[in-house]
Amino acid sequence: MSTSSVSKGCFVFKPSAKKKKTLSLEDHFIHGCEGADESKTRFKLCQDLWDQIKTDNELLQDELNTKILDSLLDFTRKCSSTRQHSDWASHMRASEIPTAALVLGVNVPDHDMTFQSLSELLRQSVTPHVASVQAKECRALKHLIKRVLERLLGTDVTVDDDEEEETAQTSALLHKSVHCSLNTLCDWYTMNTKKSYSLTPGKKRSSPVKDDLQQPPIVIIFKDLEAFNARVLQDFILICSRYIERLPLMFIFGIATSPSTIQHMLPHSVSSLLCIELFQSLSCTQHLATVIDKLNGKVMQVLISIFLYHDFSVRSFIKGVQLALLEHFHSQPLSVLCCRKKEALLNVMQLGHRDLERIRQLPSFKRYIEKQEPQEQEHLLTDETHLKEVCRRLIKDLRKYHKHYYPTLRCLHTLTSSLPRYPLGKQIRELHLICLEKNVWENEEYQSAMKLLKMLAKDELISLLKKCAEILQHSKSKNMKSALLLLEAMLAKFKQLDTVVAEPPPPAEESITSPVKNLPKKTDLFQLQKALLEMNESRRSKKLSPFEVLRNEALQFIDSLVQSHLSPPESQTLYEVCYYSSSATVRRHLNAAPRTSIQAALNSPFYYLQNDRLKSEDGSVSNAAPDICIVYKLHLECGRLINLFDWLEAFATVVSGAEGNDPNSDSFGKVDDVKHARFIRAVSELEFLGFIKSTKQKTDHVARITWGGC
């Protein structure tokens, strides 16, 4: 930029304040989709569905944590009220620091949500003085005390004219002595409680503390106890124990493994200063069992495998569901039909010629066409108006399928999960996966479950059937209501069995005689086998009791319900609209493979940089590729030991070709300072990535660590 001035000088021109525009999630979603208006509609549907899933999951998380959080709140209230009594037992308990050992499990990514809810509830109903600390920010004792003071004083200290002076004084005390830092906390707490409770009775208080708590406790939450330095934790507890008479301190330990961690980290002299009470949270697998979404069986299996073999995190599982949801709406143009009933039926009538051709190409719709009469097949392939009407009916059938599927699934799970060997799985997700992949009634485990159900006693069977009736009561489908009426009629028949007088057993002479008794003394194997088969048939033809007849009738009803409504989604026409089945895509996104990705980038930089100059059909790397790609490609042509000088000359030759130098010139392929520096940097990057290493065998060689290409 030019300027004019009488005197010479330096002029500074500040850069423009305009920031680079970052693409939103919607922009990334729309990028690559066909049709801007259609892609926006699909993104809107995807966002609405995800918001519904997220809200339901948060409500479920709050519901599952209600019991454990209420127990913690009662514990803090009880410990706070104990300090106000003057009896000997209360005085002894007040000399110890109340500590809640909260065992949350190894699903560490889910802990933040639990601690956030706990902190909010504590501030709303118990005390405004809550501080949460993590091990990564408390490597030393002074750091731990500093974080606690920052979270306590920085939240509730009022702003006045002496704020800077008090801040400097507090900072000096922190660096001067550890005891003085907690003394500062004592002074702040005394001053803060006096200000909070010196208000007039008619004036609203500034803190949400209840009236019966004259001294609200100071709660310190250690989110990840196992990660803390044991020595730092011991010193902090020892120091806090000296101030327990002046400060109503209370600890909450977040434990991921086992309560015995406290004994391993704290010696008896330190743990005796704590009054520990154990709290156990809900298992992460039980939480996952309540989260069921409309995913294909293979995709669900991938997400569950990541859950079981990686982090046990339900939050990570939900993120996987979100990824599958975005991929489905982005890659499937017909996902615009996956919405509410009225909107879906309206969108069917608005489909264009291209969308109707996509419907005709769906595998499920092709199977549907093959089952129709020749005249109907011709109408479906040529008449677009008729095709839209058929699609409307098929979308309605798909919605009915979902209304029937989930109540039937819960009924079957209620019956089979009570069996001693859990033939179809204890958790409902296990049964759901079986039903998604194939016909569950063709499974051997299902057949064994039906055999076990035929052995149930009367009271057990009636109890299970009543639970199934409760499940069907919540369904609004006509088929489910009809099934409920049949089930209630069967329960009434079971009830009538108690009032019917039992029939006397048949006389002994009328009982079925065993064919074995009629056999001659000397018999061969064929006659014995024939006699045993006749005896088995006679037992089958034996008259059943009224209860056995009703029990078989009830199980036949359940079996017919399963076969009618628990067929896999692939059996439904247009299931591709609602179900995402690309498990390979989900696995590629969630299961990171850094070595494969690095080798793919070095071998084919075009797929990452999207530069046309880097395209190569024969698989070779272009001479215009980044230096590290050229060096990597050259090192693949070498053996275990690589001569650095030969490597450098080969690199200089390739780079000279990229610069457009004349191959016949004397300077072509010569090594200059710039090329030498570029080569050294590329080799250093390759060593950092772990492809080569220095060797003591030859000083001018490097050893190749990896072998082979991508």
XYZ file of C-alpha atoms in Angstrom:
710
model
C 0.000 0.000 0.000
C 1.517 3.365 -1.025
C 1.552 6.601 0.953
C 3.207 10.014 0.731
C 4.859 12.018 3.479
C 7.264 14.927 3.858
C 9.501 12.927 6.157
C 10.543 9.334 5.873
C 9.065 6.894 8.365
C 7.339 3.581 8.964
C 3.601 3.333 8.609
C 1.577 0.506 10.131
C -1.599 -0.556 8.377
C -3.806 -2.738 10.536
C -5.433 -5.689 8.798
C -9.120 -5.666 8.073
C -11.406 -6.578 10.943
C -13.381 -8.899 8.706
C -13.099 -12.450 9.953
C -13.038 -15.456 7.725
C -16.499 -16.873 7.424
C -16.803 -20.315 8.975
C -19.205 -22.808 7.471
C -22.054 -23.898 9.703
C -23.314 -27.449 10.065
C -26.139 -26.617 7.652
C -23.662 -25.387 5.032
C -21.618 -28.571 5.344
C -24.807 -30.626 5.084
C -26.108 -28.809 2.001
C -22.691 -28.998 0.309
C -22.814 -31.940 -2.092
C -26.589 -32.454 -1.901
C -28.743 -32.294 -4.989
C -31.063 -29.301 -4.971
C -30.733 -26.471 -2.449
C -34.395 -26.341 -1.425
C -34.661 -30.108 -0.990
C -31.432 -30.303 1.026
C -32.617 -27.520 3.334
C -35.853 -29.415 3.959
C -33.920 -32.593 4.739
C -31.598 -30.729 7.087
C -34.592 -29.216 8.864
C -36.137 -32.691 9.303
C -32.817 -34.089 10.508
C -32.389 -31.254 13.007
C -35.931 -31.633 14.347
C -35.503 -35.375 14.781
C -32.130 -34.914 16.487
C -33.543 -32.270 18.844
C -36.282 -34.712 19.809
C -33.745 -37.493 20.443
C -31.525 -35.140 22.446
C -34.424 -33.901 24.578
C -35.645 -37.433 25.243
C -32.134 -38.531 26.197
C -31.661 -35.603 28.592
C -35.010 -36.317 30.243
C -34.046 -39.963 30.501
C -30.661 -39.044 31.994
C -32.325 -36.817 34.587
C -34.837 -39.537 35.411
C -32.125 -42.162 35.852
C -30.004 -39.844 38.019
C -32.910 -38.634 40.149
C -32.478 -41.280 42.828
C -28.731 -40.895 43.269
C -28.888 -37.071 43.164
C -31.710 -36.955 45.719
C -29.672 -39.207 48.010
C -26.685 -36.865 47.721
C -28.837 -33.830 48.463
C -30.282 -35.528 51.560
C -26.751 -36.404 52.654
C -25.551 -32.802 52.390
C -28.612 -31.498 54.263
C -28.203 -34.070 57.007
C -24.502 -33.311 57.452
C -25.195 -29.576 57.555
C -27.910 -29.928 60.203
C -25.714 -32.256 62.300
C -23.228 -29.440 62.917
C -25.925 -27.356 64.620
C -26.706 -29.938 67.369
C -24.818 -29.860 70.657
C -24.950 -33.516 71.710
C -21.774 -35.566 72.013
C -22.387 -37.787 68.962
C -23.067 -34.803 66.730
C -19.970 -33.073 68.045
C -17.826 -36.106 67.194
C -19.254 -36.304 63.672
C -18.734 -32.563 63.230
C -15.010 -33.022 63.892
C -14.792 -35.138 60.719
C -15.200 -33.942 57.140
C -18.404 -35.393 55.612
C -17.460 -37.168 52.385
C -19.693 -38.733 49.742
C -17.954 -41.424 47.678
C -19.911 -41.401 44.403
C -19.142 -44.486 42.274
C -20.058 -43.530 38.699
C -18.398 -46.298 36.666
C -15.819 -46.265 33.904
C -17.983 -44.288 31.444
C -15.911 -41.169 32.139
C -17.340 -39.001 29.272
C -20.790 -39.236 30.900
C -19.592 -37.964 34.288
C -19.596 -34.288 33.310
C -23.375 -34.316 32.806
C -23.902 -35.935 36.218
C -21.636 -33.480 38.049
C -23.205 -30.530 36.244
C -26.691 -31.599 37.368
C -25.415 -32.216 40.901
C -23.777 -28.777 41.125
C -26.930 -27.024 39.891
C -29.148 -28.888 42.369
C -26.785 -28.136 45.247
C -26.748 -24.429 44.433
C -30.530 -24.319 44.092
C -31.552 -26.166 47.258
C -28.617 -26.575 49.654
C -25.738 -24.119 49.334
C -24.366 -21.549 46.896
C -20.783 -22.517 47.827
C -19.899 -25.321 45.392
C -16.482 -25.832 43.767
C -15.597 -28.542 41.241
C -11.972 -29.433 40.518
C -10.223 -31.859 38.157
C -6.873 -33.573 38.509
C -5.344 -32.055 35.360
C -5.574 -28.547 36.859
C -4.358 -29.522 40.359
C -0.882 -30.981 39.904
C 0.443 -29.343 43.076
C -1.103 -28.409 46.417
C -0.969 -24.681 45.737
C -2.785 -25.237 42.431
C -5.535 -27.214 44.159
C -6.111 -24.541 46.810
C -5.963 -21.818 44.175
C -8.660 -23.513 42.050
C -10.924 -24.014 45.058
C -10.591 -20.366 46.101
C -11.171 -19.131 42.557
C -14.413 -21.100 42.233
C -15.681 -20.061 45.670
C -14.551 -16.449 45.998
C -15.006 -15.668 42.329
C -18.671 -16.755 42.446
C -20.023 -15.123 45.583
C -17.652 -12.259 46.544
C -19.365 -8.905 46.136
C -17.717 -6.230 43.980
C -16.619 -3.111 45.899
C -13.967 -0.377 45.790
C -11.392 -2.432 47.677
C -11.580 -5.370 45.258
C -8.122 -4.839 43.777
C -6.527 -4.459 47.212
C -8.227 -7.612 48.504
C -7.212 -9.550 45.389
C -3.578 -8.547 45.782
C -3.664 -9.418 49.496
C -5.218 -12.820 48.791
C -2.631 -13.536 46.090
C 0.168 -12.654 48.469
C -1.256 -14.933 51.147
C -1.550 -17.776 48.670
C 2.127 -17.576 47.779
C 3.223 -16.923 51.334
C 1.590 -19.753 53.283
C -0.923 -22.518 52.621
C -2.510 -22.083 56.078
C -3.079 -18.415 55.440
C -4.938 -19.192 52.212
C -7.574 -21.225 54.051
C -7.581 -18.555 56.741
C -8.529 -16.119 53.998
C -11.333 -18.472 53.033
C -12.514 -18.510 56.652
C -12.609 -14.727 56.778
C -14.450 -14.576 53.458
C -16.980 -17.188 54.564
C -17.674 -15.393 57.852
C -18.116 -12.072 56.108
C -20.257 -13.631 53.364
C -22.641 -15.420 55.734
C -23.071 -12.287 57.842
C -24.003 -10.272 54.767
C -26.403 -12.961 53.570
C -28.286 -13.284 56.844
C -28.252 -9.700 58.139
C -31.030 -8.758 55.727
C -34.406 -7.619 56.936
C -37.133 -10.309 57.171
C -39.186 -8.810 54.367
C -36.290 -8.488 51.945
C -35.531 -11.225 49.476
C -32.277 -13.028 50.130
C -29.535 -13.055 47.560
C -28.786 -16.790 47.918
C -31.170 -19.705 47.441
C -30.305 -21.288 50.793
C -33.126 -22.559 52.976
C -34.062 -20.815 56.197
C -33.134 -23.733 58.459
C -29.505 -23.696 57.270
C -27.752 -20.992 59.285
C -24.354 -22.036 57.916
C -24.542 -23.346 54.348
C -21.804 -25.941 53.729
C -18.856 -25.522 51.383
C -18.994 -28.445 48.953
C -15.818 -29.396 47.062
C -16.304 -31.914 44.238
C -13.323 -33.984 43.073
C -14.532 -35.145 39.667
C -11.841 -37.765 38.951
C -10.380 -38.997 42.237
C -8.169 -41.708 40.694
C -6.299 -39.131 38.604
C -5.335 -36.914 41.569
C -1.847 -37.019 43.041
C -2.176 -38.993 46.268
C 0.274 -36.771 48.169
C -1.511 -33.577 47.098
C -4.867 -35.010 48.168
C -3.514 -36.128 51.558
C -1.999 -32.713 52.330
C -5.191 -30.925 51.309
C -7.330 -33.116 53.596
C -4.922 -32.630 56.515
C -5.023 -28.866 56.109
C -8.823 -28.774 55.741
C -9.247 -30.860 58.911
C -7.638 -28.051 60.947
C -10.302 -25.613 59.767
C -13.341 -27.876 60.107
C -14.550 -26.009 63.210
C -14.581 -22.723 61.313
C -15.551 -23.952 57.848
C -18.446 -26.392 57.203
C -16.499 -28.287 54.539
C -17.919 -31.241 52.623
C -16.251 -33.422 49.978
C -17.714 -35.400 47.073
C -15.345 -37.931 45.496
C -16.127 -38.984 41.928
C -14.870 -42.572 41.609
C -14.745 -44.446 38.307
C -13.433 -47.835 39.435
C -14.005 -49.044 42.995
C -14.519 -47.548 46.483
C -11.303 -49.273 47.570
C -9.495 -46.521 45.664
C -9.864 -44.295 48.733
C -8.026 -46.840 50.889
C -5.221 -47.161 48.343
C -4.735 -43.393 48.003
C -5.216 -42.305 51.628
C -3.488 -43.835 54.665
C -5.505 -44.528 57.799
C -4.247 -41.358 59.491
C -5.864 -39.312 56.682
C -8.963 -41.384 55.928
C -9.872 -41.332 59.633
C -10.453 -37.590 59.249
C -13.278 -38.284 56.777
C -16.825 -39.453 57.492
C -17.372 -41.423 54.273
C -20.711 -42.594 52.907
C -20.937 -44.638 49.702
C -23.309 -43.854 46.792
C -23.670 -46.102 43.719
C -24.951 -44.687 40.422
C -26.912 -46.549 37.772
C -24.938 -48.865 35.504
C -24.084 -47.444 32.087
C -25.319 -50.648 30.428
C -28.714 -50.172 32.096
C -28.765 -46.614 30.753
C -27.945 -47.826 27.265
C -30.698 -50.449 27.448
C -33.269 -47.649 27.560
C -31.856 -45.849 24.489
C -33.316 -47.462 21.337
C -33.411 -45.724 17.980
C -34.482 -46.543 14.426
C -31.152 -47.802 13.118
C -30.295 -50.769 10.979
C -29.040 -53.835 12.849
C -25.500 -53.558 11.451
C -25.195 -49.873 12.363
C -26.582 -50.558 15.836
C -24.087 -53.400 16.263
C -21.192 -51.090 15.346
C -22.278 -48.451 17.870
C -22.805 -51.022 20.627
C -19.405 -52.584 19.900
C -17.749 -49.169 20.268
C -19.678 -48.679 23.513
C -18.637 -52.044 24.956
C -15.008 -52.114 23.834
C -13.978 -48.456 24.149
C -15.391 -46.114 26.791
C -18.819 -47.358 28.022
C -20.040 -43.845 27.325
C -23.699 -43.323 26.509
C -22.897 -39.779 25.352
C -20.468 -41.183 22.771
C -23.145 -43.654 21.717
C -25.602 -40.779 21.205
C -22.983 -38.926 19.139
C -22.712 -42.021 16.957
C -26.482 -41.952 16.541
C -26.240 -38.292 15.523
C -23.562 -39.145 12.956
C -25.726 -41.932 11.492
C -28.683 -39.551 11.424
C -26.745 -36.889 9.509
C -25.308 -39.444 7.100
C -28.768 -40.879 6.423
C -30.435 -37.545 5.654
C -27.413 -36.372 3.639
C -26.961 -39.487 1.499
C -30.625 -40.482 1.040
C -32.692 -37.937 -0.939
C -35.881 -39.867 -0.111
C -35.338 -39.224 3.618
C -37.608 -36.208 3.097
C -40.439 -38.724 3.644
C -39.125 -39.584 7.117
C -41.231 -37.102 9.094
C -44.664 -36.746 10.669
C -47.580 -38.498 9.028
C -49.268 -35.462 7.453
C -45.983 -33.939 6.285
C -44.788 -37.259 4.848
C -47.987 -37.813 2.883
C -47.816 -34.239 1.589
C -44.166 -34.670 0.561
C -45.079 -37.835 -1.369
C -47.439 -35.873 -3.619
C -44.725 -33.247 -4.191
C -42.083 -35.724 -5.383
C -40.591 -34.991 -8.780
C -39.761 -37.310 -11.651
C -36.198 -37.887 -10.409
C -37.396 -38.842 -6.907
C -39.976 -41.240 -8.316
C -37.250 -42.928 -10.344
C -35.240 -43.273 -7.139
C -38.217 -45.001 -5.521
C -38.426 -47.448 -8.425
C -34.726 -48.272 -7.946
C -35.043 -49.120 -4.250
C -34.453 -52.852 -3.600
C -37.512 -53.125 -1.355
C -39.747 -51.485 -3.972
C -38.384 -53.772 -6.692
C -39.397 -56.758 -4.576
C -42.825 -55.190 -4.136
C -43.242 -54.766 -7.918
C -42.268 -58.391 -8.581
C -45.117 -59.599 -6.362
C -47.777 -57.613 -8.232
C -49.868 -58.588 -11.247
C -48.466 -57.710 -14.691
C -50.987 -54.910 -15.218
C -50.187 -53.388 -11.819
C -46.465 -53.642 -12.572
C -46.953 -51.648 -15.757
C -48.899 -48.922 -13.908
C -46.189 -48.647 -11.224
C -43.442 -48.297 -13.836
C -45.221 -45.839 -16.143
C -47.945 -43.935 -14.277
C -46.440 -41.407 -11.817
C -49.809 -40.439 -10.324
C -50.581 -44.058 -9.512
C -47.085 -44.494 -8.104
C -47.597 -41.585 -5.714
C -50.864 -43.060 -4.440
C -49.175 -46.409 -3.850
C -46.299 -44.678 -2.030
C -48.781 -42.894 0.238
C -50.277 -46.241 1.215
C -46.850 -47.806 1.726
C -45.728 -44.921 3.970
C -48.871 -45.443 6.057
C -48.070 -49.159 6.310
C -44.523 -48.349 7.410
C -45.822 -46.119 10.202
C -48.226 -48.868 11.285
C -45.301 -51.275 11.344
C -43.486 -49.069 13.847
C -46.601 -48.694 16.003
C -46.926 -52.478 16.202
C -43.218 -53.328 16.413
C -42.181 -51.648 19.663
C -45.104 -52.787 21.896
C -44.656 -56.360 20.652
C -40.907 -56.126 21.255
C -41.459 -55.008 24.854
C -43.990 -57.798 25.446
C -41.595 -60.437 24.160
C -38.766 -58.997 26.247
C -40.986 -59.009 29.356
C -41.701 -62.716 28.865
C -38.196 -63.915 27.953
C -36.079 -61.768 30.299
C -37.665 -63.498 33.300
C -36.470 -66.936 32.167
C -33.535 -68.437 34.062
C -31.122 -68.664 31.122
C -32.214 -65.509 29.215
C -32.468 -67.246 25.815
C -33.034 -63.954 23.973
C -30.933 -61.725 26.206
C -31.431 -59.964 29.501
C -31.320 -56.474 27.948
C -33.924 -55.282 25.456
C -31.170 -54.040 23.100
C -30.006 -57.647 22.609
C -33.492 -58.730 21.610
C -33.865 -55.624 19.421
C -30.697 -56.512 17.491
C -31.968 -60.035 16.829
C -35.282 -58.703 15.550
C -33.546 -56.165 13.295
C -31.388 -58.771 11.571
C -33.776 -61.697 10.904
C -37.098 -63.315 11.746
C -36.860 -63.851 15.484
C -39.339 -66.770 15.481
C -36.930 -68.754 13.295
C -34.190 -68.400 15.919
C -33.346 -71.465 18.008
C -33.160 -69.297 21.115
C -36.733 -68.156 20.519
C -37.948 -71.739 20.222
C -36.150 -72.718 23.426
C -37.713 -69.679 25.134
C -41.186 -70.848 24.114
C -40.436 -74.310 25.562
C -39.319 -72.763 28.835
C -42.444 -70.605 28.985
C -44.550 -73.781 28.770
C -42.959 -74.885 32.045
C -43.939 -71.780 34.008
C -46.244 -72.080 36.971
C -49.670 -70.519 36.928
C -48.883 -67.487 39.102
C -45.675 -66.652 37.203
C -47.380 -66.865 33.811
C -50.340 -64.720 34.914
C -47.962 -62.092 36.331
C -46.054 -61.866 33.034
C -49.236 -61.686 30.962
C -50.487 -58.810 33.153
C -47.268 -56.893 32.439
C -47.818 -57.459 28.715
C -51.367 -56.113 29.070
C -49.995 -52.950 30.729
C -47.628 -52.452 27.791
C -50.418 -52.833 25.222
C -52.626 -50.363 27.101
C -50.324 -47.472 26.131
C -50.596 -48.232 22.396
C -53.115 -46.310 20.296
C -53.096 -48.767 17.402
C -56.318 -50.639 16.617
C -54.456 -53.932 16.211
C -52.794 -53.518 19.585
C -56.152 -52.689 21.211
C -57.668 -55.845 19.704
C -54.716 -57.847 21.007
C -55.264 -56.288 24.437
C -58.902 -57.406 24.473
C -57.892 -60.993 23.621
C -55.218 -60.965 26.301
C -57.625 -59.631 28.932
C -60.108 -62.378 27.974
C -57.402 -64.991 28.550
C -56.555 -63.483 31.934
C -60.228 -63.688 32.860
C -60.245 -67.387 31.930
C -57.182 -67.945 34.127
C -59.027 -66.255 36.972
C -62.051 -68.522 36.466
C -59.859 -71.600 36.909
C -59.629 -70.879 40.637
C -63.395 -71.135 41.046
C -63.889 -74.283 38.921
C -63.850 -77.524 40.899
C -61.071 -79.745 39.766
C -62.183 -82.964 38.052
C -61.273 -86.240 39.840
C -58.423 -88.208 38.292
C -59.389 -91.200 36.101
C -59.532 -94.638 37.774
C -56.424 -96.738 37.742
C -57.971 -99.326 35.408
C -58.830 -96.588 32.886
C -55.341 -95.172 32.830
C -53.211 -95.716 29.809
C -51.290 -98.932 30.019
C -47.662 -98.908 29.082
C -46.854 -100.796 25.870
C -43.619 -101.947 27.481
C -45.549 -104.240 29.861
C -47.156 -106.075 26.930
C -43.827 -106.967 25.372
C -42.656 -110.591 25.527
C -39.728 -111.401 27.735
C -37.501 -111.959 24.748
C -37.580 -109.028 22.309
C -35.238 -107.385 19.826
C -34.185 -103.740 19.491
C -36.747 -103.014 16.757
C -39.705 -104.124 18.900
C -38.409 -102.119 21.879
C -38.037 -98.950 19.770
C -41.552 -99.444 18.375
C -42.963 -99.851 21.896
C -41.229 -96.675 23.110
C -42.621 -94.671 20.185
C -46.127 -95.927 20.980
C -45.666 -94.934 24.613
C -44.530 -91.431 23.572
C -47.612 -91.064 21.352
C -49.854 -92.216 24.183
C -48.380 -89.573 26.455
C -48.987 -86.884 23.837
C -52.593 -87.978 23.478
C -53.100 -87.804 27.221
C -55.799 -85.323 28.190
C -54.399 -81.923 29.192
C -55.543 -80.040 32.266
C -57.583 -76.819 31.828
C -54.579 -74.735 32.900
C -52.298 -76.424 30.355
C -54.858 -75.818 27.613
C -55.091 -72.118 28.536
C -51.317 -71.811 28.825
C -50.803 -73.243 25.335
C -53.490 -70.913 24.015
C -51.806 -67.874 25.587
C -48.379 -68.803 24.200
C -49.861 -69.400 20.747
C -51.367 -65.916 20.954
C -47.958 -64.436 21.838
C -46.321 -66.408 19.022
C -48.873 -65.155 16.484
C -48.333 -61.587 17.727
C -44.571 -61.940 17.256
C -44.829 -63.408 13.780
C -47.275 -60.694 12.715
C -45.411 -57.626 13.994
C -41.721 -58.468 14.659
C -40.493 -59.029 11.133
C -37.181 -57.214 10.354
C -37.337 -53.740 8.773
C -35.849 -55.038 5.498
C -39.101 -56.934 4.909
C -41.036 -53.653 4.734
C -41.412 -51.786 1.462
C -39.691 -48.354 1.423
C -37.820 -49.131 4.639
C -34.792 -47.318 3.134
C -36.597 -44.034 3.804
C -36.294 -44.414 7.593
C -33.407 -46.840 8.147
C -29.691 -46.219 7.713
C -27.663 -49.337 6.880
C -24.158 -48.167 5.925
C -22.251 -49.608 8.864
C -18.920 -49.242 7.034
C -19.322 -45.445 6.928
C -20.089 -45.232 10.647
C -17.175 -47.517 11.478
C -14.811 -45.459 9.327
C -15.819 -42.213 11.034
C -15.851 -43.488 14.629
C -13.046 -46.084 14.615
C -9.981 -43.993 13.911
C -7.106 -45.628 12.004
C -4.339 -42.976 12.039
C -1.665 -45.093 10.375
C -3.922 -46.011 7.462
C -5.030 -42.382 7.083
C -1.437 -41.103 7.106
C -0.287 -43.636 4.527
C -3.310 -42.876 2.350
C -2.543 -39.146 2.524
C 1.127 -39.658 1.634
C 0.314 -42.041 -1.224
C -2.653 -40.085 -2.624
C -2.475 -36.428 -1.574
C -5.123 -35.500 -4.161
C -7.962 -36.977 -2.095
C -7.124 -34.640 0.787
C -5.869 -31.506 -1.001
C -8.279 -31.696 -3.989
C -5.652 -30.213 -6.340
C -5.975 -31.314 -9.977
C -2.184 -31.144 -10.441
C -1.822 -33.991 -7.947
C -4.009 -36.405 -9.925
C -2.284 -39.571 -11.116
C -3.951 -42.565 -12.715
C -1.107 -45.073 -12.309
C -0.909 -44.596 -8.532
C 2.380 -42.653 -8.623
C 2.873 -39.367 -6.776
C 3.086 -36.230 -8.903
C 6.301 -34.188 -8.765
C 4.114 -31.233 -7.717
C 3.101 -33.032 -4.521
C 4.252 -31.813 -1.086
C 7.869 -32.615 -0.228
C 6.957 -35.193 2.404
C 4.869 -37.130 -0.161
C 7.810 -37.207 -2.597
C 10.236 -38.297 0.128
C 7.809 -40.969 1.324
C 7.323 -42.345 -2.206
C 11.095 -42.486 -2.780
C 11.710 -44.251 0.511
C 9.286 -47.019 -0.515
C 11.716 -47.931 -3.324
C 14.550 -48.545 -0.860
C 15.431 -51.473 1.345
C 15.821 -51.638 5.116
C 18.705 -49.136 5.145
C 18.407 -45.913 3.127
C 21.438 -43.936 1.938
C 20.705 -40.291 2.731
C 22.879 -38.907 -0.097
C 21.209 -41.070 -2.751
C 17.841 -40.191 -1.269
C 18.686 -36.457 -1.480
C 19.798 -36.687 -5.113
C 16.629 -38.510 -6.111
C 14.562 -35.874 -4.327
C 16.418 -33.035 -6.088
C 15.799 -34.667 -9.474
C 12.037 -34.980 -8.863
C 11.747 -31.413 -7.531
C 13.675 -30.007 -10.525
C 11.138 -31.623 -12.822
C 8.337 -29.951 -10.889
C 10.013 -26.555 -11.233
C 10.014 -26.904 -15.018
C 13.793 -26.902 -15.476
C 15.321 -28.182 -18.703
C 16.297 -31.845 -18.204
C 19.261 -31.400 -20.592
C 20.747 -28.504 -18.651
C 23.763 -29.009 -16.385
C 21.934 -27.589 -13.348
C 19.064 -30.086 -13.596
C 18.899 -32.273 -10.485
C 21.674 -30.368 -8.693
C 21.355 -29.969 -4.936
C 21.284 -26.390 -3.709
C 20.713 -24.973 -0.228
C 16.961 -24.591 -0.687
C 16.431 -28.152 -1.860
C 18.721 -29.425 0.865
C 16.676 -27.604 3.540
C 13.390 -28.861 2.088
C 14.734 -32.416 2.098
C 15.912 -32.188 5.705
C 12.522 -30.889 6.815
C 10.647 -33.642 4.930
C 12.902 -36.360 6.377
C 12.421 -34.937 9.885
C 8.645 -35.035 9.436
C 8.850 -38.607 8.199
C 10.916 -39.540 11.256
C 8.427 -37.818 13.536
C 5.597 -39.882 11.994
C 7.537 -43.073 12.739
C 8.515 -44.272 9.270
C 12.317 -44.068 9.695
C 14.864 -43.825 12.489
C 18.571 -43.179 12.810
C 20.875 -46.198 12.966
C 24.326 -46.843 14.405
C 25.277 -49.337 11.702
C 26.055 -46.613 9.157
C 26.224 -42.918 9.989
C 25.058 -41.791 6.543
C 22.039 -44.140 6.533
C 18.666 -44.284 8.210
C 16.697 -47.427 9.027
C 13.268 -47.975 7.595
C 10.733 -48.951 10.285
C 7.599 -49.684 8.235
C 7.398 -52.001 5.266
C 5.030 -51.826 2.314
C 2.606 -49.188 1.164
C -0.944 -48.385 2.181
